[in-house]
Amino acid sequence: MLRLYNTLSRSKEEFHPLDPANVRLYVCGPTVYDFAHIGNARPLIVFDILFRVLRHLYGDAHVTYVRNITDVDDKIILRAAEEGVSIPNLTLRTAEQYHQDAAALSCLAPSHEPRATAYIPAMIAMISRLIENGHAYEAEGHVLFEVASRPDYGKLARRSLDEMIAGARVEVAPYKKNAMDFVLWKPSDAAQPGWGSPWGRGRPGWHIECSAMSEALLGESFDIHGGGIDLVFPHHENEIAQSESAHSGKPPARIWMHNGFLQVEGEKMSKSLGNFFTIHDLLKDWPGEVLRFNMLRTHYRQPTDWTLHGMKESWTTLERFYGIAEPVLATALSADFLAALCDDLNTPLAITELHKCNPAELGGGLGVLGFSVVQDRIAARAPVDPQEIAGAIAARAAARKIRDFAEADRIRDGLAARGIILKDLPTGTTWEVKR
Ligand code: AMP
Ligand code: ZN
């Protein structure tokens, strides 16, 4: 029995899908204007684990996972202008990079990955419905959601209207009836991306994107909606308000799940502190599966501290697991391992259980966590230390000089086993990493 913590009820609940033949999950995806950072890797990995657990329990063909791409946003407009590139150039390039990062972290591709710009008509239709049934109003080319039209607004965040106004950076604008009213549609000038609408040429607000895309791909009601804890308010609160207002009060998702935040070496990650890491950069030094394993050592709802020390420990543990695990029997699972995962995705406990498993169950368990044991045994390598390699090259040259070719080959093969390939050129020996 799968139990999941529901932010809406602030408690763990038994999971009963609306339709076991089609379990439906929606997770808010990235806004594509820059490389994803290690914090963004957390929801990516956490909800990939959920996807895999659901597939294990209900069958691969019976789970639909939607993760959107936000490709219309003011941050995108700004960045494209700064770089002097077109918006599609920036968003396509960034989305492609995101796919590469996700694949390197062993995340399965979601079933659908809708791009917001491909669903503008669905957004316009939903906004029109909200105006018709009295939950939204047009003002100066904008369409705003009228928060006062929903007495239960704030039920996810569990905050009063006053707290919400104080806590959120609400934009005060003369055309708003209430400071909390949020934008569904806003006008675009000639230089900004825009689409024709009943309210003039403009573009959607961020919140309506997810309501419209989840409705289009998963229906009015689905099982689970996920994202980082920072999205509870206002993003998810607003999604609930919009979708319930458009669907006669029907809640969009039954369970709302949120991952805790990640910080780095005890501090909030920020560019100014110099502790800001993109996934792309970390992958130059660490195999993706070590990043993934490191993330799973903390329960997804806890805050997590990403440290160099923790990464090294993760590498050692994973290598040891790979050394013991038996592939093939991916279906063999220890009951305690599965019970840990089914208890609100308790991956740290599941990893503790893996330490007790026999080789077949260990292989099976790693498989469910997204580690492909056969390939990853090859992929698990010691970190590359250029100084150490220079030393090994010198030792090999010295061995060759005294015609100790056995020793020279032993050094070369030892490096090759770690993916470090030596190349003898007329100018000397160089090396490259083949991973
Ligand atoms: P963003 O691109 O900022 O909208 O973030 C994309 C996803 O990453 C959202 O689900 C965020 O909640 C999540 N996220 C952003 N920063 C962090 C962080 N430091 N730790 C955990 N999750 C984060
Ligand atoms: Zn969203």
Coordinates of C-alpha atoms and ligand atoms in Angstrom, one line a residue:
M1 CA 0.0 0.0 0.0
L2 CA 1.4 3.3 -1.1
R3 CA 1.1 6.2 1.3
L4 CA 1.9 9.8 0.3
Y5 CA 2.1 13.0 2.2
N6 CA -0.5 15.4 1.0
T7 CA 0.4 19.1 1.5
L8 CA -3.4 19.8 1.3
S9 CA -4.2 17.8 4.4
R10 CA -0.8 18.0 6.0
S11 CA -0.9 14.3 6.5
K12 CA 0.2 11.0 4.9
E13 CA -2.7 9.4 3.0
E14 CA -3.3 6.1 1.4
F15 CA -3.0 6.4 -2.3
H16 CA -6.0 5.2 -4.3
P17 CA -5.8 6.3 -7.9
L18 CA -8.9 7.6 -9.6
D19 CA -8.3 5.1 -12.4
P20 CA -5.7 2.3 -11.7
A21 CA -5.5 1.8 -15.4
N22 CA -4.2 5.4 -15.9
V23 CA -2.5 6.9 -12.8
R24 CA -1.9 10.6 -13.6
L25 CA 0.8 12.8 -12.3
Y26 CA 1.6 16.5 -13.1
V27 CA 4.8 18.2 -12.1
C28 CA 5.7 21.8 -12.7
G29 CA 8.7 21.9 -15.0
P30 CA 11.4 24.5 -15.7
T31 CA 11.2 28.0 -17.1
V32 CA 13.8 27.7 -19.8
Y33 CA 16.2 30.6 -19.9
D34 CA 19.3 29.3 -18.1
F35 CA 21.1 26.1 -17.1
A36 CA 19.3 24.1 -14.4
H37 CA 21.0 24.2 -11.0
I38 CA 21.5 21.5 -8.5
G39 CA 18.4 22.7 -6.6
N40 CA 16.3 22.1 -9.8
A41 CA 17.7 18.6 -9.9
R42 CA 15.8 17.7 -6.7
P43 CA 12.2 17.8 -8.1
L44 CA 13.6 16.2 -11.3
I45 CA 14.9 13.2 -9.3
V46 CA 12.3 13.0 -6.6
F47 CA 9.4 12.9 -9.0
D48 CA 11.3 10.5 -11.2
I49 CA 11.4 8.1 -8.2
L50 CA 7.6 8.6 -7.7
F51 CA 7.1 7.9 -11.4
R52 CA 9.1 4.7 -11.2
V53 CA 7.4 3.5 -8.0
L54 CA 4.0 4.1 -9.6
R55 CA 5.1 2.2 -12.7
H56 CA 6.3 -0.6 -10.5
L57 CA 3.0 -0.8 -8.7
Y58 CA 0.5 -0.2 -11.5
G59 CA 2.5 -1.2 -14.6
D60 CA 4.6 0.9 -17.0
A61 CA 1.7 1.4 -19.4
H62 CA -0.7 2.6 -16.7
V63 CA 1.0 5.8 -15.5
T64 CA 0.9 9.1 -17.3
Y65 CA 3.5 11.7 -16.2
V66 CA 3.2 15.3 -17.5
R67 CA 6.0 17.7 -16.8
N68 CA 5.6 21.0 -18.6
I69 CA 8.1 23.5 -20.1
T70 CA 7.5 27.2 -19.5
D71 CA 8.7 28.8 -22.6
V72 CA 6.9 32.1 -22.3
D73 CA 7.9 34.3 -19.3
D74 CA 9.3 37.7 -18.6
K75 CA 12.6 36.2 -17.5
I76 CA 12.9 34.6 -20.9
I77 CA 12.1 37.9 -22.7
L78 CA 14.8 39.7 -20.6
R79 CA 17.5 37.1 -21.1
A80 CA 17.0 36.8 -24.8
A81 CA 17.3 40.6 -25.1
E82 CA 20.5 40.5 -23.0
E83 CA 22.0 37.8 -25.1
G84 CA 20.8 39.3 -28.4
V85 CA 19.2 36.0 -29.5
S86 CA 15.7 35.1 -30.5
I87 CA 13.3 33.7 -27.9
P88 CA 12.9 30.3 -29.6
N89 CA 16.7 30.1 -29.9
L90 CA 17.1 30.6 -26.2
T91 CA 14.2 28.3 -25.1
L92 CA 15.0 25.5 -27.5
R93 CA 18.6 25.5 -26.5
T94 CA 17.8 25.6 -22.8
A95 CA 15.2 22.8 -23.1
E96 CA 17.7 20.6 -25.0
Q97 CA 20.2 21.2 -22.2
Y98 CA 17.6 20.3 -19.6
H99 CA 16.9 17.0 -21.4
Q100 CA 20.6 16.2 -21.4
D101 CA 20.9 16.9 -17.7
A102 CA 17.8 14.8 -16.9
A103 CA 19.1 11.9 -19.0
A104 CA 22.5 12.1 -17.2
L105 CA 20.7 11.9 -13.9
S106 CA 19.0 8.7 -15.1
C107 CA 15.5 10.3 -15.1
L108 CA 13.0 8.8 -17.4
A109 CA 11.4 11.1 -20.0
P110 CA 7.9 12.1 -18.9
S111 CA 5.0 10.8 -20.9
H112 CA 4.2 14.3 -22.1
E113 CA 6.2 17.4 -22.0
P114 CA 3.9 20.2 -23.1
R115 CA 5.4 23.6 -24.0
A116 CA 3.3 26.5 -22.8
T117 CA 3.4 28.2 -26.2
A118 CA 1.7 25.2 -27.8
Y119 CA -1.3 25.5 -25.5
I120 CA -2.3 29.2 -25.8
P121 CA -5.7 28.4 -27.2
A122 CA -6.5 26.1 -24.2
M123 CA -5.4 28.9 -21.9
I124 CA -7.5 31.5 -23.7
A125 CA -10.5 29.1 -23.4
M126 CA -10.0 28.6 -19.7
I127 CA -9.7 32.4 -19.1
S128 CA -12.9 33.0 -21.0
R129 CA -14.7 30.4 -18.9
L130 CA -13.4 32.1 -15.7
I131 CA -14.7 35.5 -16.9
E132 CA -18.1 34.0 -17.9
N133 CA -18.6 32.4 -14.5
G134 CA -17.6 35.5 -12.5
H135 CA -14.2 34.5 -11.2
A136 CA -12.1 36.8 -13.5
Y137 CA -12.4 40.3 -14.8
E138 CA -10.8 42.4 -17.6
A139 CA -9.0 45.6 -16.8
E140 CA -6.8 47.7 -19.0
G141 CA -5.9 44.9 -21.4
H142 CA -5.2 42.6 -18.4
V143 CA -7.4 39.7 -17.2
L144 CA -7.2 39.2 -13.5
F145 CA -8.4 36.4 -11.3
E146 CA -10.7 37.7 -8.6
V147 CA -9.5 36.1 -5.4
A148 CA -12.4 37.3 -3.3
S149 CA -14.7 35.1 -5.5
R150 CA -13.3 32.1 -3.8
P151 CA -13.9 32.0 0.0
D152 CA -11.6 29.1 0.4
Y153 CA -8.6 30.8 -1.3
G154 CA -5.5 30.0 0.8
K155 CA -6.5 26.5 1.7
L156 CA -3.3 24.9 0.3
A157 CA -1.0 27.4 1.8
R158 CA -3.2 27.7 5.0
R159 CA -2.6 31.3 5.2
S160 CA -5.0 34.2 5.8
L161 CA -5.4 36.8 3.1
D162 CA -3.4 39.3 5.2
E163 CA -0.5 36.9 5.7
M164 CA -0.5 36.2 2.0
I165 CA -0.4 39.8 1.1
A166 CA 2.5 40.4 3.5
G167 CA 4.4 37.2 2.4
A168 CA 4.0 37.4 -1.3
R169 CA 5.6 40.0 -3.5
V170 CA 2.2 41.0 -4.9
E171 CA 2.2 43.6 -7.6
V172 CA 0.1 46.5 -6.6
A173 CA -1.6 47.9 -9.7
P174 CA -4.4 50.5 -10.0
Y175 CA -6.5 48.2 -12.2
K176 CA -6.6 45.4 -9.6
K177 CA -9.7 45.2 -7.4
N178 CA -7.7 43.5 -4.7
A179 CA -3.9 43.4 -4.3
M180 CA -4.0 39.6 -4.3
D181 CA -5.8 39.3 -7.6
F182 CA -3.3 37.7 -10.0
V183 CA -2.8 38.0 -13.7
L184 CA -4.3 35.4 -16.1
W185 CA -3.5 37.4 -19.3
K186 CA -1.4 40.5 -19.9
P187 CA -0.9 42.8 -22.9
S188 CA 2.3 42.5 -25.0
D189 CA 3.9 45.4 -26.8
A190 CA 5.2 45.0 -30.4
A191 CA 8.6 43.7 -29.2
Q192 CA 7.2 41.1 -26.8
P193 CA 5.8 37.7 -27.8
G194 CA 2.0 37.9 -28.0
W195 CA -1.0 36.0 -29.3
G196 CA -4.4 37.4 -30.4
S197 CA -7.1 37.1 -27.8
P198 CA -10.6 38.5 -26.9
W199 CA -8.6 41.0 -24.7
G200 CA -6.1 42.1 -27.4
R201 CA -2.7 40.9 -28.3
G202 CA -1.0 39.5 -25.2
R203 CA 0.5 36.6 -23.3
P204 CA -0.6 34.3 -20.4
G205 CA 0.4 34.6 -16.8
W206 CA 2.4 31.7 -15.4
H207 CA -0.3 30.0 -13.2
I208 CA -2.9 29.6 -15.9
E209 CA -0.3 27.7 -18.0
C210 CA -0.3 24.7 -15.7
S211 CA -4.1 24.7 -15.1
A212 CA -4.7 24.6 -18.9
M213 CA -2.0 22.1 -19.7
S214 CA -3.0 19.7 -17.0
E215 CA -6.6 19.9 -18.0
A216 CA -5.7 19.3 -21.7
L217 CA -3.5 16.3 -21.0
L218 CA -4.8 14.7 -17.8
G219 CA -8.4 15.9 -17.6
E220 CA -10.2 18.0 -15.0
S221 CA -9.2 15.8 -12.2
F222 CA -6.1 13.7 -11.8
D223 CA -4.1 12.0 -9.0
I224 CA -1.0 13.8 -8.0
H225 CA 0.4 17.3 -8.5
G226 CA 4.0 18.0 -7.6
G227 CA 6.7 20.6 -7.4
G228 CA 9.2 22.3 -5.1
I229 CA 8.0 23.6 -1.7
D230 CA 8.4 27.2 -3.0
L231 CA 5.6 26.6 -5.4
V232 CA 2.9 26.0 -2.7
F233 CA 2.2 29.7 -2.7
P234 CA 1.3 31.4 -4.8
H235 CA 1.7 29.1 -7.8
H236 CA -0.2 26.0 -6.7
E237 CA -2.7 27.9 -4.6
N238 CA -3.6 29.8 -7.8
E239 CA -3.7 26.7 -9.9
I240 CA -6.3 25.3 -7.4
A241 CA -8.3 28.5 -7.5
Q242 CA -8.4 28.6 -11.3
S243 CA -9.1 25.0 -12.0
E244 CA -11.8 24.6 -9.3
S245 CA -13.5 27.8 -10.6
A246 CA -13.3 26.5 -14.2
H247 CA -14.6 23.0 -13.3
S248 CA -17.5 23.7 -11.0
G249 CA -15.5 23.2 -7.8
K250 CA -13.9 19.9 -8.9
P251 CA -10.3 19.8 -7.4
P252 CA -7.6 19.4 -10.0
A253 CA -5.4 17.0 -8.0
R254 CA -6.2 14.8 -5.0
I255 CA -2.7 14.8 -3.7
W256 CA -0.2 17.8 -3.7
M257 CA 3.4 16.8 -3.1
H258 CA 6.3 19.1 -2.5
N259 CA 10.0 18.6 -2.2
G260 CA 12.0 20.5 0.4
F261 CA 14.7 22.9 -0.5
L262 CA 18.4 22.2 -1.2
Q263 CA 21.2 24.3 0.1
V264 CA 24.9 24.0 -0.6
E265 CA 27.5 23.5 2.2
G266 CA 25.1 24.9 4.8
E267 CA 24.2 28.0 2.9
K268 CA 21.5 29.2 0.6
M269 CA 22.8 28.7 -2.9
S270 CA 23.5 32.0 -4.6
K271 CA 25.7 33.3 -7.4
S272 CA 27.1 36.0 -5.1
L273 CA 28.3 33.5 -2.5
G274 CA 30.0 31.5 -5.2
N275 CA 28.2 28.3 -4.2
F276 CA 25.9 28.2 -7.2
F277 CA 26.3 25.0 -9.2
T278 CA 24.6 24.0 -12.4
I279 CA 23.9 20.3 -13.1
H280 CA 25.8 20.8 -16.3
D281 CA 29.0 21.9 -14.5
L282 CA 28.8 19.2 -11.8
L283 CA 28.5 16.5 -14.5
K284 CA 32.0 17.4 -15.6
D285 CA 33.4 16.1 -12.3
W286 CA 30.8 13.6 -11.1
P287 CA 28.9 10.8 -12.7
G288 CA 25.2 11.6 -12.9
E289 CA 24.3 8.5 -10.9
V290 CA 26.4 9.7 -8.0
L291 CA 24.5 13.0 -8.0
R292 CA 21.2 11.1 -8.1
F293 CA 22.2 8.7 -5.3
N294 CA 23.4 11.6 -3.2
M295 CA 20.0 13.2 -3.6
L296 CA 18.2 10.1 -2.5
R297 CA 20.0 9.8 0.8
T298 CA 17.7 12.5 2.2
H299 CA 14.0 12.2 2.4
Y300 CA 12.4 14.4 -0.2
R301 CA 10.4 16.5 2.2
Q302 CA 13.4 17.4 4.4
P303 CA 15.7 20.3 3.6
T304 CA 18.9 18.9 2.2
D305 CA 22.4 20.1 2.4
W306 CA 24.5 19.3 -0.7
T307 CA 28.1 18.9 0.3
L308 CA 31.3 17.7 -1.3
H309 CA 31.8 15.3 1.6
G310 CA 28.3 13.8 1.0
M311 CA 29.1 13.3 -2.7
K312 CA 32.3 11.4 -1.9
E313 CA 30.4 9.2 0.5
S314 CA 27.7 8.6 -2.1
W315 CA 30.3 7.6 -4.7
T316 CA 31.9 5.1 -2.3
T317 CA 28.5 3.5 -1.3
L318 CA 27.3 3.3 -4.9
E319 CA 30.5 1.7 -6.1
R320 CA 30.2 -0.9 -3.3
F321 CA 26.6 -1.6 -4.3
Y322 CA 27.5 -2.0 -7.9
G323 CA 30.3 -4.4 -6.9
I324 CA 27.8 -6.6 -5.1
A325 CA 24.5 -6.2 -7.0
E326 CA 23.4 -8.9 -9.4
P327 CA 21.7 -7.4 -12.5
V328 CA 19.1 -9.5 -14.4
L329 CA 16.7 -10.2 -11.6
A330 CA 15.3 -6.7 -11.6
T331 CA 12.0 -8.0 -10.2
A332 CA 13.6 -9.4 -7.0
L333 CA 12.9 -6.9 -4.3
S334 CA 13.1 -7.1 -0.5
A335 CA 9.8 -6.5 1.1
D336 CA 11.3 -4.0 3.5
F337 CA 12.9 -2.0 0.7
L338 CA 9.5 -1.7 -1.1
A339 CA 7.7 -0.9 2.2
A340 CA 10.2 1.9 2.8
L341 CA 9.6 3.4 -0.7
C342 CA 5.8 3.0 -0.3
D343 CA 6.0 5.0 3.0
D344 CA 6.0 8.4 1.3
L345 CA 9.1 7.6 -0.8
N346 CA 11.4 7.0 2.2
T347 CA 14.5 6.7 0.0
P348 CA 17.0 7.0 2.9
L349 CA 15.3 4.1 4.7
A350 CA 15.1 2.2 1.4
I351 CA 18.9 2.6 1.0
T352 CA 19.5 1.4 4.6
E353 CA 17.4 -1.7 3.6
L354 CA 19.6 -2.2 0.5
H355 CA 22.6 -2.7 2.8
K356 CA 20.9 -5.8 4.1
C357 CA 19.8 -7.2 0.7
N358 CA 21.2 -10.3 -1.1
P359 CA 22.8 -9.5 -4.5
A360 CA 19.7 -10.2 -6.5
E361 CA 17.5 -8.0 -4.3
L362 CA 20.1 -5.3 -4.2
G363 CA 20.2 -5.3 -8.1
G364 CA 16.4 -5.2 -8.2
G365 CA 16.3 -2.4 -5.6
L366 CA 18.8 -0.3 -7.5
G367 CA 16.8 -0.8 -10.6
V368 CA 13.6 0.6 -9.0
L369 CA 15.6 3.6 -7.8
G370 CA 16.7 4.2 -11.4
F371 CA 20.2 2.8 -11.4
S372 CA 20.8 0.5 -14.4
V373 CA 23.2 -1.9 -12.7
V374 CA 24.8 -3.3 -15.9
Q375 CA 25.8 0.0 -17.4
D376 CA 26.5 1.8 -14.2
R377 CA 29.1 -0.7 -13.0
I378 CA 31.1 0.6 -16.0
A379 CA 30.1 4.2 -15.4
A380 CA 31.2 4.2 -11.7
R381 CA 34.7 5.6 -11.8
A382 CA 37.1 7.2 -9.4
P383 CA 37.3 11.0 -9.8
V384 CA 39.9 12.2 -12.3
D385 CA 42.9 13.8 -10.7
P386 CA 45.1 15.4 -13.5
Q387 CA 48.2 15.3 -11.2
E388 CA 47.7 11.7 -10.5
I389 CA 47.4 10.9 -14.2
A390 CA 50.5 13.0 -15.0
G391 CA 52.3 10.9 -12.4
A392 CA 51.1 7.6 -13.9
I393 CA 52.1 8.7 -17.4
A394 CA 55.6 9.5 -16.1
A395 CA 55.8 6.1 -14.4
R396 CA 54.7 4.4 -17.6
A397 CA 57.4 6.3 -19.6
A398 CA 60.0 5.3 -17.1
A399 CA 58.9 1.6 -17.3
R400 CA 59.1 1.7 -21.1
K401 CA 62.5 3.2 -20.9
I402 CA 63.8 0.2 -19.0
R403 CA 61.8 -2.0 -21.3
D404 CA 59.4 -3.2 -18.5
F405 CA 56.5 -3.3 -20.9
A406 CA 54.4 -5.5 -18.6
E407 CA 54.5 -2.7 -16.0
A408 CA 53.8 0.0 -18.7
D409 CA 50.8 -1.9 -19.9
R410 CA 49.5 -2.5 -16.4
I411 CA 49.6 1.3 -15.8
R412 CA 47.8 2.0 -19.1
D413 CA 45.1 -0.7 -18.5
G414 CA 44.5 0.5 -15.0
L415 CA 43.7 4.0 -16.3
A416 CA 41.6 2.6 -19.2
A417 CA 39.5 0.7 -16.7
R418 CA 38.5 4.1 -15.2
G419 CA 37.7 5.5 -18.6
I420 CA 41.0 7.4 -18.9
I421 CA 42.5 6.7 -22.3
L422 CA 46.2 7.4 -23.1
K423 CA 47.3 8.6 -26.5
D424 CA 50.9 8.4 -27.5
L425 CA 51.7 11.2 -29.9
P426 CA 55.1 12.2 -31.4
T427 CA 55.0 15.2 -29.0
G428 CA 54.4 13.0 -25.9
T429 CA 51.5 11.2 -24.2
T430 CA 48.2 12.9 -23.7
W431 CA 45.0 11.6 -22.2
E432 CA 41.2 12.0 -22.5
V433 CA 38.3 10.8 -20.5
K434 CA 35.8 8.5 -22.3
R435 CA 32.7 8.1 -20.2
Ligands
AMP1 P1 12.3 27.3 -11.2 O1 13.1 27.1 -12.5 O2 13.0 28.2 -10.2 O3 10.9 27.6 -11.4 O4 12.4 25.9 -10.5 C1 12.0 24.7 -11.1 C2 11.8 23.6 -10.0 O5 12.9 23.5 -9.1 C3 10.6 24.0 -9.1 O6 9.9 22.8 -8.7 C4 11.3 24.6 -7.8 O7 10.5 24.4 -6.7 C5 12.5 23.7 -7.7 N1 13.6 24.3 -7.0 C6 14.2 25.5 -7.3 N2 15.2 25.8 -6.5 C7 15.3 24.7 -5.6 C8 16.2 24.4 -4.5 N3 17.2 25.2 -4.1 N4 15.9 23.2 -3.8 C9 14.9 22.4 -4.2 N5 14.1 22.6 -5.3 C10 14.3 23.8 -6.0
ZN2 ZN 3.0 24.8 -12.4

